[in-house]
């Protein structure tokens, strides 16, 4: 289904704070109110015209703001259009997702959608159920996004049913309601159903997704996830048993050739007829009960559909290696660019999240959680760039997420816009910072673009302000100060001269001289405005300024002295705040 997202004008993806859960479900992985299958159930027995019926959206995805006539002829839905303001350009019979549209702009958008012949408008939850933006009638249904439903979930459900083939049902609601292609959500659901940590692997035994609770597993499982090494003797023996059976297979405890303990497992092949798609592995303490074994078998049937959805994606390890070749400027970079389909010029995007990356040795559960989070961030960034029509690849490399977007037919502004859309939903609760590097005219220039992008992302994270997406060129001053701060700290150097004397005097007397200097510099020497900023009388402020010159032994009228004070105040601002 996600391969169809490039048909949308703009794509939105919401991510939960917990990377182990389905996107933006915001709670149990078994939650059903926000899943597409309810749409399928709502359509049973209904006459379908060209795909979707507007009446089928309620109540799983959205509920009507005003009553929808049951006598009205069902409207066909032929496309989904995302709007972030009253200006709209959509074909007839579209569902309009009013992402970010609020207040009076909702009524304007609805009127424009009706004029263009849209089938329905879905608005956000800021519109209460009691509200009706057009009490006199709009001519088209207005629906409110249901609680617990993200814009991504709505777009996924609708576009999936428009473009995607029907998916086979297993009869297990939690499995049938996993969004198409979301292997992490599927792994989490299986984990809850059989009460065991789970991995989903491709036909080459590469881990595609994993559930929570991996800290309960053994070294074989951890090495598989971290892609460090593989005990081939165990893999070969166990795979023979799993692939030769059409049912889940229990594998007793054992040891690898190097003596590492291997906990018992139950595994099942994911196949359609003779075609193998992958395997599901669960670390268990004892054989599964018949009921749980049946659930795992059902999970294999569900996984076949999801693995088909992701089957055309390149092997993760190979993709990361080729992206690394471009970012590092390796000898095989040109070959990697050709294989990835990245035409020059191109631009590197680096994404960082807040918080430190845990060590797998010190905090394995935390490390794996962050790993899953990065993988989903990576998929989200790739989808947003490709959804904007920009040829791009994304990979998780060295605790960061990188994307390389081709600008052969696009502008830098297009990449920036796609990254801003990605950040609006990906970083709603857990901050995500995206830095954009310089444009690389050739493959050889990509490492410089990477350096710029890393510095920009690191600078945005350090500033910890409202701005979370920016090209490196817009952060020149901030990034220079960040690099200088790192050099100063590495050399164990601190404030000096007049600024050091002011800090010491404030620490001893609490005289607020650094605060006075800061306010005066920020106000460009306007005493009245500076005094108001620190809530003191202008005469008191003038006295403090005089003390700044006396204690600091400096002349604020001297441009060089002012620059030195302002520079150090910016460089050591954190120390001044702590003081």
Coordinates of C-alpha atoms in Angstrom, one line a residue:
X1 CA 0.0 0.0 0.0
X2 CA 2.8 2.4 0.9
X3 CA 4.0 2.2 -2.7
X4 CA 0.8 4.1 -3.6
X5 CA 1.6 7.1 -1.4
X6 CA 3.4 9.0 -4.1
X7 CA -0.1 9.5 -5.6
X8 CA -0.9 11.8 -2.7
X9 CA -0.1 15.4 -2.9
X10 CA 1.5 15.2 0.5
X11 CA 1.9 12.4 2.9
X12 CA 1.6 12.5 6.7
X13 CA 2.9 9.8 9.0
X14 CA 2.2 9.8 12.8
X15 CA 4.5 7.9 15.2
X16 CA 3.7 6.8 18.8
X17 CA 6.1 7.7 21.5
X18 CA 6.6 3.9 22.1
X19 CA 8.3 2.5 19.0
X20 CA 7.0 -1.0 19.8
X21 CA 3.4 0.0 19.2
X22 CA 1.5 0.5 16.0
X23 CA 1.9 4.1 14.8
X24 CA 0.0 6.6 16.9
X25 CA -2.2 4.0 18.5
X26 CA -1.1 5.6 21.8
X27 CA -1.9 2.5 23.9
X28 CA -2.3 -1.2 23.6
X29 CA -1.1 -2.9 20.5
X30 CA -4.5 -4.7 20.4
X31 CA -6.6 -1.6 20.2
X32 CA -9.2 -1.8 17.5
X33 CA -10.9 1.6 17.3
X34 CA -8.2 3.0 15.0
X35 CA -7.7 0.1 12.6
X36 CA -8.7 -0.2 8.9
X37 CA -10.4 -3.6 9.2
X38 CA -13.4 -2.0 10.8
X39 CA -13.9 -0.3 7.5
X40 CA -14.0 -3.6 5.7
X41 CA -16.6 -4.9 8.2
X42 CA -18.7 -1.8 7.8
X43 CA -18.9 -2.4 4.0
X44 CA -20.3 -5.9 4.2
X45 CA -23.7 -6.0 2.6
X46 CA -23.3 -2.5 1.2
X47 CA -23.3 -1.6 -2.5
X48 CA -19.8 -0.4 -3.2
X49 CA -19.2 2.2 -5.9
X50 CA -15.6 2.7 -7.1
X51 CA -14.0 1.8 -3.8
X52 CA -15.2 3.5 -0.6
X53 CA -18.5 4.8 0.8
X54 CA -18.4 7.9 2.9
X55 CA -20.9 6.3 5.3
X56 CA -18.4 3.5 6.0
X57 CA -16.0 5.8 7.7
X58 CA -18.0 6.1 10.8
X59 CA -17.3 5.4 13.5
X60 CA -13.9 3.6 13.2
X61 CA -12.1 6.4 11.5
X62 CA -14.3 9.5 11.8
X63 CA -17.8 10.4 13.1
X64 CA -20.2 12.8 11.4
X65 CA -20.3 16.3 12.8
X66 CA -23.8 16.6 11.4
X67 CA -26.2 13.7 10.5
X68 CA -25.5 12.0 7.2
X69 CA -28.7 11.1 5.3
X70 CA -29.1 7.4 5.0
X71 CA -31.3 7.9 1.9
X72 CA -28.6 9.6 0.0
X73 CA -26.9 7.7 -2.8
X74 CA -23.5 6.5 -1.7
X75 CA -20.7 8.7 -3.0
X76 CA -17.7 7.1 -4.8
X77 CA -14.3 7.9 -3.4
X78 CA -11.5 8.0 -6.0
X79 CA -8.7 9.7 -4.2
X80 CA -7.4 11.2 -0.9
X81 CA -6.2 14.8 -0.7
X82 CA -4.4 16.3 2.3
X83 CA -5.0 20.0 3.0
X84 CA -3.3 22.2 5.5
X85 CA -5.3 25.4 4.8
X86 CA -8.4 26.8 3.1
X87 CA -6.7 26.8 -0.3
X88 CA -7.6 23.5 -2.0
X89 CA -7.0 21.8 -5.3
X90 CA -8.6 18.4 -5.5
X91 CA -10.4 16.2 -8.0
X92 CA -14.1 15.4 -7.7
X93 CA -15.1 12.5 -5.4
X94 CA -12.1 13.0 -3.1
X95 CA -11.9 12.7 0.6
X96 CA -10.2 15.7 2.0
X97 CA -8.1 15.3 5.2
X98 CA -8.0 18.7 6.9
X99 CA -4.7 18.2 8.6
X100 CA -3.8 21.3 10.7
X101 CA -6.8 23.3 9.6
X102 CA -8.6 24.9 12.6
X103 CA -11.0 27.7 13.5
X104 CA -12.6 29.7 10.8
X105 CA -10.4 28.1 8.2
X106 CA -12.4 24.9 8.5
X107 CA -15.6 26.5 7.2
X108 CA -13.6 28.1 4.3
X109 CA -12.1 24.7 3.4
X110 CA -15.4 22.9 3.5
X111 CA -17.0 25.4 1.2
X112 CA -14.1 25.1 -1.3
X113 CA -14.3 21.3 -1.1
X114 CA -18.0 21.3 -1.8
X115 CA -17.5 23.7 -4.7
X116 CA -14.9 21.3 -6.2
X117 CA -17.1 18.2 -5.8
X118 CA -15.3 16.5 -2.9
X119 CA -17.0 13.5 -1.4
X120 CA -16.3 14.4 2.3
X121 CA -14.1 16.4 4.6
X122 CA -12.5 14.9 7.7
X123 CA -11.5 17.5 10.3
X124 CA -9.3 17.2 13.4
X125 CA -10.4 16.6 17.0
X126 CA -10.1 20.4 17.8
X127 CA -13.7 20.5 16.4
X128 CA -15.9 19.2 19.2
X129 CA -18.7 16.8 18.3
X130 CA -21.2 19.6 19.2
X131 CA -19.7 22.0 16.6
X132 CA -20.9 22.4 13.1
X133 CA -18.7 24.8 11.0
X134 CA -21.6 25.3 8.5
X135 CA -24.9 25.1 10.4
X136 CA -26.8 25.9 7.3
X137 CA -25.4 22.9 5.5
X138 CA -22.4 22.4 3.3
X139 CA -23.6 19.9 0.7
X140 CA -21.0 17.3 1.6
X141 CA -20.5 15.2 4.8
X142 CA -18.2 16.7 7.5
X143 CA -16.6 14.1 9.7
X144 CA -14.5 14.5 12.9
X145 CA -11.4 12.3 13.3
X146 CA -12.2 9.6 15.9
X147 CA -10.4 9.5 19.3
X148 CA -7.2 7.4 19.1
X149 CA -7.0 7.7 15.3
X150 CA -4.0 9.5 13.7
X151 CA -4.1 11.2 10.3
X152 CA -1.7 8.5 9.1
X153 CA -4.1 5.8 10.2
X154 CA -7.0 7.5 8.3
X155 CA -4.9 7.9 5.2
X156 CA -3.6 4.4 5.4
X157 CA -7.0 2.9 5.8
X158 CA -8.6 4.9 2.9
X159 CA -5.7 4.7 0.4
X160 CA -5.2 1.0 1.3
X161 CA -8.7 0.2 0.3
X162 CA -8.6 2.4 -2.8
X163 CA -5.4 0.9 -4.2
X164 CA -4.6 -2.3 -2.4
X165 CA -5.9 -5.8 -2.9
X166 CA -8.0 -7.3 -0.2
X167 CA -6.1 -9.0 2.6
X168 CA -6.9 -12.5 3.8
X169 CA -8.4 -12.6 7.3
X170 CA -7.1 -15.0 9.9
X171 CA -10.1 -14.7 12.2
X172 CA -7.9 -13.2 15.0
X173 CA -9.0 -9.5 15.2
X174 CA -5.7 -8.3 16.7
X175 CA -3.8 -9.8 13.7
X176 CA -6.3 -8.7 11.1
X177 CA -6.2 -5.1 12.3
X178 CA -2.5 -4.5 11.9
X179 CA -1.9 -1.8 9.3
X180 CA -0.5 -3.0 6.0
X181 CA 3.2 -3.5 6.0
X182 CA 3.7 -2.5 9.7
X183 CA 5.9 -5.5 10.7
X184 CA 6.8 -3.9 14.1
X185 CA 3.1 -3.6 15.0
X186 CA 2.6 -7.2 13.9
X187 CA 5.6 -8.4 16.0
X188 CA 4.2 -6.6 19.0
X189 CA 0.7 -8.1 18.5
X190 CA 2.2 -11.6 18.2
X191 CA 4.2 -11.0 21.4
X192 CA 1.1 -10.2 23.3
X193 CA -0.9 -13.1 21.9
X194 CA 1.6 -15.8 22.7
X195 CA 3.4 -14.1 25.6
X196 CA 6.9 -14.3 24.2
X197 CA 9.4 -12.0 22.6
X198 CA 9.2 -12.3 18.8
X199 CA 11.2 -11.5 15.7
X200 CA 10.1 -11.5 12.1
X201 CA 12.8 -12.4 9.6
X202 CA 13.1 -12.5 5.9
X203 CA 14.0 -15.6 3.9
X204 CA 17.7 -14.8 4.4
X205 CA 17.4 -14.8 8.2
X206 CA 17.7 -11.0 8.5
X207 CA 15.6 -9.5 11.2
X208 CA 13.0 -7.2 9.7
X209 CA 11.1 -6.3 13.0
X210 CA 11.1 -7.3 16.6
X211 CA 8.8 -7.0 19.6
X212 CA 9.4 -5.8 23.1
X213 CA 10.9 -8.0 25.9
X214 CA 14.0 -8.9 23.9
X215 CA 16.0 -8.6 27.1
X216 CA 14.4 -11.9 28.0
X217 CA 16.1 -13.6 25.1
X218 CA 19.6 -15.0 24.6
X219 CA 22.8 -14.0 22.8
X220 CA 21.7 -15.6 19.5
X221 CA 18.6 -13.4 19.4
X222 CA 20.5 -10.2 20.4
X223 CA 23.2 -10.8 17.9
X224 CA 20.6 -11.3 15.2
X225 CA 18.9 -8.0 16.0
X226 CA 22.2 -6.1 16.3
X227 CA 23.5 -7.8 13.1
X228 CA 26.8 -8.4 14.8
X229 CA 27.3 -12.1 14.1
X230 CA 25.4 -15.2 13.5
X231 CA 25.9 -18.7 14.9
X232 CA 25.6 -20.5 11.5
X233 CA 25.6 -23.9 13.0
X234 CA 22.5 -23.2 15.0
X235 CA 20.8 -21.3 12.1
X236 CA 21.4 -24.1 9.6
X237 CA 20.1 -26.8 11.9
X238 CA 17.1 -24.9 13.2
X239 CA 16.1 -23.6 9.7
X240 CA 16.0 -27.1 8.3
X241 CA 13.5 -28.1 10.9
X242 CA 11.4 -25.0 10.5
X243 CA 11.3 -24.9 6.7
X244 CA 10.4 -28.6 6.4
X245 CA 7.3 -28.2 8.5
X246 CA 4.0 -26.6 7.7
X247 CA 3.3 -25.9 11.3
X248 CA 5.0 -24.1 14.3
X249 CA 8.1 -26.1 15.4
X250 CA 9.4 -26.2 18.9
X251 CA 13.2 -26.2 19.2
X252 CA 14.6 -27.3 22.5
X253 CA 17.4 -25.5 24.3
X254 CA 21.0 -26.1 23.1
X255 CA 24.3 -24.5 22.6
X256 CA 26.2 -23.0 19.7
X257 CA 29.6 -24.2 18.5
X258 CA 31.3 -21.6 20.7
X259 CA 29.4 -22.8 23.7
X260 CA 26.8 -19.9 23.9
X261 CA 23.5 -21.0 25.5
X262 CA 20.5 -21.0 23.2
X263 CA 17.0 -20.8 24.9
X264 CA 14.1 -22.8 23.5
X265 CA 12.2 -21.4 20.6
X266 CA 9.1 -22.0 18.6
X267 CA 9.3 -20.9 15.0
X268 CA 7.1 -21.0 11.9
X269 CA 7.7 -20.5 8.3
X270 CA 5.8 -17.8 6.4
X271 CA 4.9 -19.0 3.0
X272 CA 2.3 -19.1 0.3
X273 CA 2.3 -22.5 -1.3
X274 CA 5.9 -23.3 -2.0
X275 CA 7.0 -19.6 -2.0
X276 CA 8.9 -18.7 1.2
X277 CA 8.6 -15.1 2.5
X278 CA 10.3 -15.4 5.9
X279 CA 10.0 -16.8 9.4
X280 CA 8.6 -15.9 12.8
X281 CA 10.7 -16.8 15.9
X282 CA 9.5 -16.7 19.5
X283 CA 11.8 -17.3 22.5
X284 CA 9.9 -19.5 24.9
X285 CA 10.5 -21.5 28.1
X286 CA 8.4 -24.5 27.1
X287 CA 6.3 -25.6 24.2
X288 CA 3.4 -23.4 23.4
X289 CA -0.1 -24.5 24.4
X290 CA -2.3 -25.7 21.5
X291 CA -4.2 -22.4 21.6
X292 CA -1.0 -20.3 21.4
X293 CA 0.4 -22.6 18.7
X294 CA -2.7 -22.0 16.7
X295 CA -2.3 -18.2 17.2
X296 CA 1.3 -18.4 16.0
X297 CA 0.1 -20.3 12.9
X298 CA -2.5 -17.6 12.3
X299 CA 0.2 -15.0 12.7
X300 CA 2.2 -16.7 9.9
X301 CA -0.8 -16.4 7.6
X302 CA -1.1 -12.7 8.5
X303 CA 2.6 -12.1 8.1
X304 CA 2.5 -13.5 4.5
X305 CA 0.4 -10.5 3.5
X306 CA 2.6 -8.0 5.3
X307 CA 5.8 -9.5 3.9
X308 CA 4.3 -9.2 0.4
X309 CA 3.8 -5.5 1.1
X310 CA 7.5 -5.1 2.0
X311 CA 8.8 -7.7 -0.3
X312 CA 10.1 -5.3 -2.9
X313 CA 12.2 -3.4 -0.3
X314 CA 15.9 -3.8 -0.5
X315 CA 17.6 -5.9 2.1
X316 CA 18.3 -3.6 5.1
X317 CA 21.9 -4.6 5.6
X318 CA 22.7 -4.1 1.9
X319 CA 20.8 -0.7 1.9
X320 CA 22.7 0.5 4.9
X321 CA 26.0 -0.5 3.4
X322 CA 25.3 1.3 0.1
X323 CA 24.1 4.5 1.9
X324 CA 27.2 4.3 4.1
X325 CA 29.4 4.1 1.0
X326 CA 27.8 7.4 -0.2
X327 CA 28.1 9.2 3.1
X328 CA 31.6 8.0 3.8
X329 CA 32.9 8.7 0.2
X330 CA 34.1 5.1 -0.3
X331 CA 35.6 3.9 -3.5
X332 CA 32.4 2.1 -4.4
X333 CA 30.3 5.3 -3.9
X334 CA 29.5 5.8 -7.6
X335 CA 28.4 2.2 -8.0
X336 CA 26.2 2.5 -4.8
X337 CA 24.6 5.7 -6.2
X338 CA 23.7 3.9 -9.4
X339 CA 22.3 0.9 -7.6
X340 CA 20.2 3.1 -5.3
X341 CA 19.0 5.2 -8.2
X342 CA 20.3 8.5 -6.7
X343 CA 21.0 11.0 -9.4
X344 CA 23.1 14.1 -8.8
X345 CA 22.8 16.7 -7.6
X346 CA 21.6 15.4 -4.2
X347 CA 21.2 16.5 -0.6
X348 CA 21.8 14.7 2.7
X349 CA 19.3 14.9 5.6
X350 CA 20.4 13.8 9.1
X351 CA 17.8 13.1 11.8
X352 CA 18.6 13.0 15.5
X353 CA 16.3 12.3 18.4
X354 CA 16.5 13.7 21.9
X355 CA 18.3 11.7 24.6
X356 CA 21.4 9.6 24.7
X357 CA 21.7 6.3 23.0
X358 CA 21.9 3.5 25.6
X359 CA 24.7 1.0 25.5
X360 CA 23.5 -2.5 24.6
X361 CA 25.7 -3.8 27.4
X362 CA 24.4 -1.4 30.1
X363 CA 20.7 -1.1 29.0
X364 CA 19.8 -3.7 26.4
X365 CA 16.0 -3.0 26.6
X366 CA 16.6 0.7 26.1
X367 CA 19.0 0.1 23.3
X368 CA 16.6 -2.1 21.4
X369 CA 13.7 0.3 22.0
X370 CA 15.8 3.1 20.5
X371 CA 16.8 0.8 17.6
X372 CA 13.2 0.1 16.8
X373 CA 12.4 3.8 17.0
X374 CA 15.1 4.7 14.6
X375 CA 14.0 2.1 12.1
X376 CA 10.5 3.5 12.2
X377 CA 11.8 7.1 11.9
X378 CA 13.8 5.9 8.9
X379 CA 10.8 4.5 7.2
X380 CA 8.7 7.6 8.0
X381 CA 11.4 10.0 6.5
X382 CA 11.7 7.9 3.4
X383 CA 7.9 7.8 2.9
X384 CA 7.7 11.6 3.2
X385 CA 10.4 12.3 0.7
X386 CA 9.1 9.7 -1.8
X387 CA 5.5 10.9 -1.1
X388 CA 6.6 14.3 -2.3
X389 CA 7.9 12.7 -5.5
X390 CA 11.6 13.1 -4.5
X391 CA 13.7 10.0 -5.4
X392 CA 15.3 9.2 -2.0
X393 CA 16.8 6.4 0.2
X394 CA 17.0 6.4 4.0
X395 CA 19.0 4.2 6.4
X396 CA 19.9 4.1 10.0
X397 CA 23.7 4.4 10.3
X398 CA 25.7 4.9 13.5
X399 CA 22.7 5.8 15.8
X400 CA 21.4 8.4 13.3
X401 CA 19.0 8.3 10.5
X402 CA 20.2 9.6 7.1
X403 CA 18.3 10.2 3.9
X404 CA 19.8 11.1 0.5
X405 CA 17.4 12.9 -1.8
X406 CA 18.0 13.5 -5.5
X407 CA 17.5 17.1 -6.7
X408 CA 17.8 16.3 -10.4
X409 CA 14.2 17.3 -10.8
X410 CA 13.4 19.0 -7.5
X411 CA 14.5 22.0 -5.5
X412 CA 16.0 22.3 -2.0
X413 CA 12.7 23.8 -0.9
X414 CA 10.9 20.6 -1.8
X415 CA 13.2 18.5 0.5
X416 CA 12.7 21.1 3.2
X417 CA 8.9 21.0 2.9
X418 CA 8.9 17.2 3.0
X419 CA 11.1 17.2 6.1
X420 CA 8.9 19.8 7.8
X421 CA 5.8 17.6 7.2
X422 CA 7.7 14.6 8.5
X423 CA 8.6 16.5 11.7
X424 CA 5.1 17.8 12.3
X425 CA 3.9 14.3 13.2
X426 CA 7.0 12.3 13.9
X427 CA 8.1 14.8 16.5
X428 CA 4.9 15.7 18.2
X429 CA 5.8 14.3 21.6
X430 CA 9.4 13.0 21.2
X431 CA 11.5 15.8 19.7
X432 CA 13.0 14.9 16.3
X433 CA 15.6 17.2 14.7
X434 CA 16.3 17.2 11.0
X435 CA 19.4 18.9 9.5
X436 CA 19.8 19.4 5.8
X437 CA 23.3 19.5 4.3
X438 CA 24.6 21.5 1.3
X439 CA 23.7 20.4 -2.2
X440 CA 26.2 17.9 -3.5
X441 CA 26.9 18.4 -7.1
X442 CA 28.6 15.1 -7.4
X443 CA 28.9 11.8 -5.5
X444 CA 32.3 13.0 -4.1
X445 CA 30.5 15.9 -2.5
X446 CA 28.1 13.8 -0.4
X447 CA 30.4 13.4 2.6
X448 CA 30.5 17.2 2.9
X449 CA 26.7 17.4 2.7
X450 CA 26.6 14.7 5.4
X451 CA 28.9 16.8 7.7
X452 CA 26.7 19.8 7.2
X453 CA 23.5 17.8 7.9
X454 CA 24.9 16.2 11.1
X455 CA 26.1 19.6 12.4
X456 CA 22.7 21.2 11.6
X457 CA 20.8 18.4 13.4
X458 CA 23.2 18.5 16.4
X459 CA 22.8 22.3 16.6
X460 CA 19.0 22.1 16.5
X461 CA 19.1 19.5 19.3
X462 CA 21.5 21.6 21.4
X463 CA 19.3 24.7 21.0
X464 CA 16.3 22.7 22.1
X465 CA 14.0 25.4 20.7
X466 CA 10.8 25.3 18.7
X467 CA 12.6 25.0 15.4
X468 CA 13.4 21.4 14.6
X469 CA 14.1 21.4 10.8
X470 CA 16.7 23.6 9.1
X471 CA 19.4 23.6 6.4
X472 CA 22.9 24.0 7.7
X473 CA 23.3 27.4 6.0
X474 CA 20.6 28.9 8.2
X475 CA 22.4 27.8 11.4
X476 CA 25.9 29.1 10.6
X477 CA 26.3 31.2 13.7
X478 CA 24.7 28.7 16.1
X479 CA 26.7 25.8 14.7
X480 CA 30.0 27.8 15.0
X481 CA 29.2 28.5 18.7
X482 CA 28.4 24.9 19.3
X483 CA 31.7 23.7 17.8
X484 CA 33.6 26.4 19.8
X485 CA 31.8 25.3 23.0
X486 CA 32.9 21.7 22.3
X487 CA 36.5 22.8 21.7
X488 CA 36.5 25.0 24.8
X489 CA 35.2 22.2 27.0
X490 CA 37.6 19.7 25.5
X491 CA 40.5 22.1 26.4
X492 CA 39.0 22.7 29.9
X493 CA 38.9 26.4 29.2
X494 CA 36.4 28.8 30.8
X495 CA 35.4 32.5 30.8
X496 CA 38.2 35.0 31.1
X497 CA 38.8 38.8 31.5
X498 CA 35.9 41.1 32.2
X499 CA 33.3 38.4 31.8
X500 CA 35.0 36.1 34.3
X501 CA 35.1 38.9 36.9
X502 CA 31.4 39.6 36.4
X503 CA 30.5 35.9 36.9
X504 CA 32.7 35.7 40.1
X505 CA 31.2 38.9 41.6
X506 CA 27.6 37.7 40.9
X507 CA 28.4 34.3 42.5
X508 CA 29.7 36.1 45.6
X509 CA 27.3 38.9 45.9
X510 CA 24.2 38.0 43.8
X511 CA 24.5 41.4 42.1
X512 CA 22.8 40.4 38.8
X513 CA 25.5 42.1 36.8
X514 CA 25.6 39.4 34.1
X515 CA 21.8 39.6 33.8
X516 CA 22.1 43.3 33.4
X517 CA 24.8 43.0 30.7
X518 CA 22.7 40.4 28.9
X519 CA 19.6 42.6 28.9
X520 CA 21.5 45.6 27.8
X521 CA 23.1 43.7 24.9
X522 CA 19.8 42.2 23.8
X523 CA 18.2 45.7 23.9
X524 CA 21.0 47.2 21.8
X525 CA 21.8 49.7 24.5
X526 CA 18.2 50.9 25.1
X527 CA 18.2 51.3 28.9
X528 CA 14.4 51.7 29.2
X529 CA 13.6 48.5 27.3
X530 CA 16.4 46.6 29.0
X531 CA 15.2 47.7 32.5
X532 CA 11.7 46.6 31.6
X533 CA 13.0 43.2 30.6
X534 CA 14.5 42.6 34.0
X535 CA 11.7 44.4 35.9
X536 CA 13.8 47.1 37.5
X537 CA 13.6 51.0 37.4
X538 CA 15.7 52.5 34.6
X539 CA 17.8 54.4 37.2
X540 CA 18.5 51.1 39.0
X541 CA 19.5 49.6 35.7
X542 CA 21.9 52.5 34.9
X543 CA 23.5 52.1 38.3
X544 CA 24.0 48.4 37.6
X545 CA 25.5 49.2 34.2
X546 CA 28.0 51.4 35.9
X547 CA 28.9 48.6 38.3
X548 CA 29.3 46.3 35.3
X549 CA 32.1 48.6 34.0
X550 CA 33.6 49.0 37.4
X551 CA 33.7 45.4 38.5
X552 CA 34.5 44.1 35.0
X553 CA 37.1 46.8 34.4
X554 CA 35.7 47.3 30.9
X555 CA 34.3 50.1 28.8
X556 CA 30.9 49.4 27.3
X557 CA 31.3 52.3 24.9
X558 CA 34.3 50.5 23.3
X559 CA 33.2 48.2 20.4
X560 CA 36.0 45.7 21.1
X561 CA 35.0 45.4 24.8
X562 CA 31.4 45.0 23.8
X563 CA 32.1 42.3 21.3
X564 CA 34.4 40.4 23.8
X565 CA 31.7 40.5 26.5
X566 CA 28.9 39.5 24.0
X567 CA 30.9 36.7 22.5
X568 CA 31.8 35.2 25.9
X569 CA 28.2 35.6 27.1
X570 CA 27.0 33.7 24.1
X571 CA 29.7 31.0 24.4
X572 CA 29.3 30.4 28.1
X573 CA 25.6 31.2 28.5
X574 CA 24.9 27.9 30.2
X575 CA 27.4 28.6 32.9
X576 CA 26.0 32.1 33.4
X577 CA 22.5 30.6 33.8
X578 CA 23.8 28.1 36.3
X579 CA 25.5 30.8 38.3

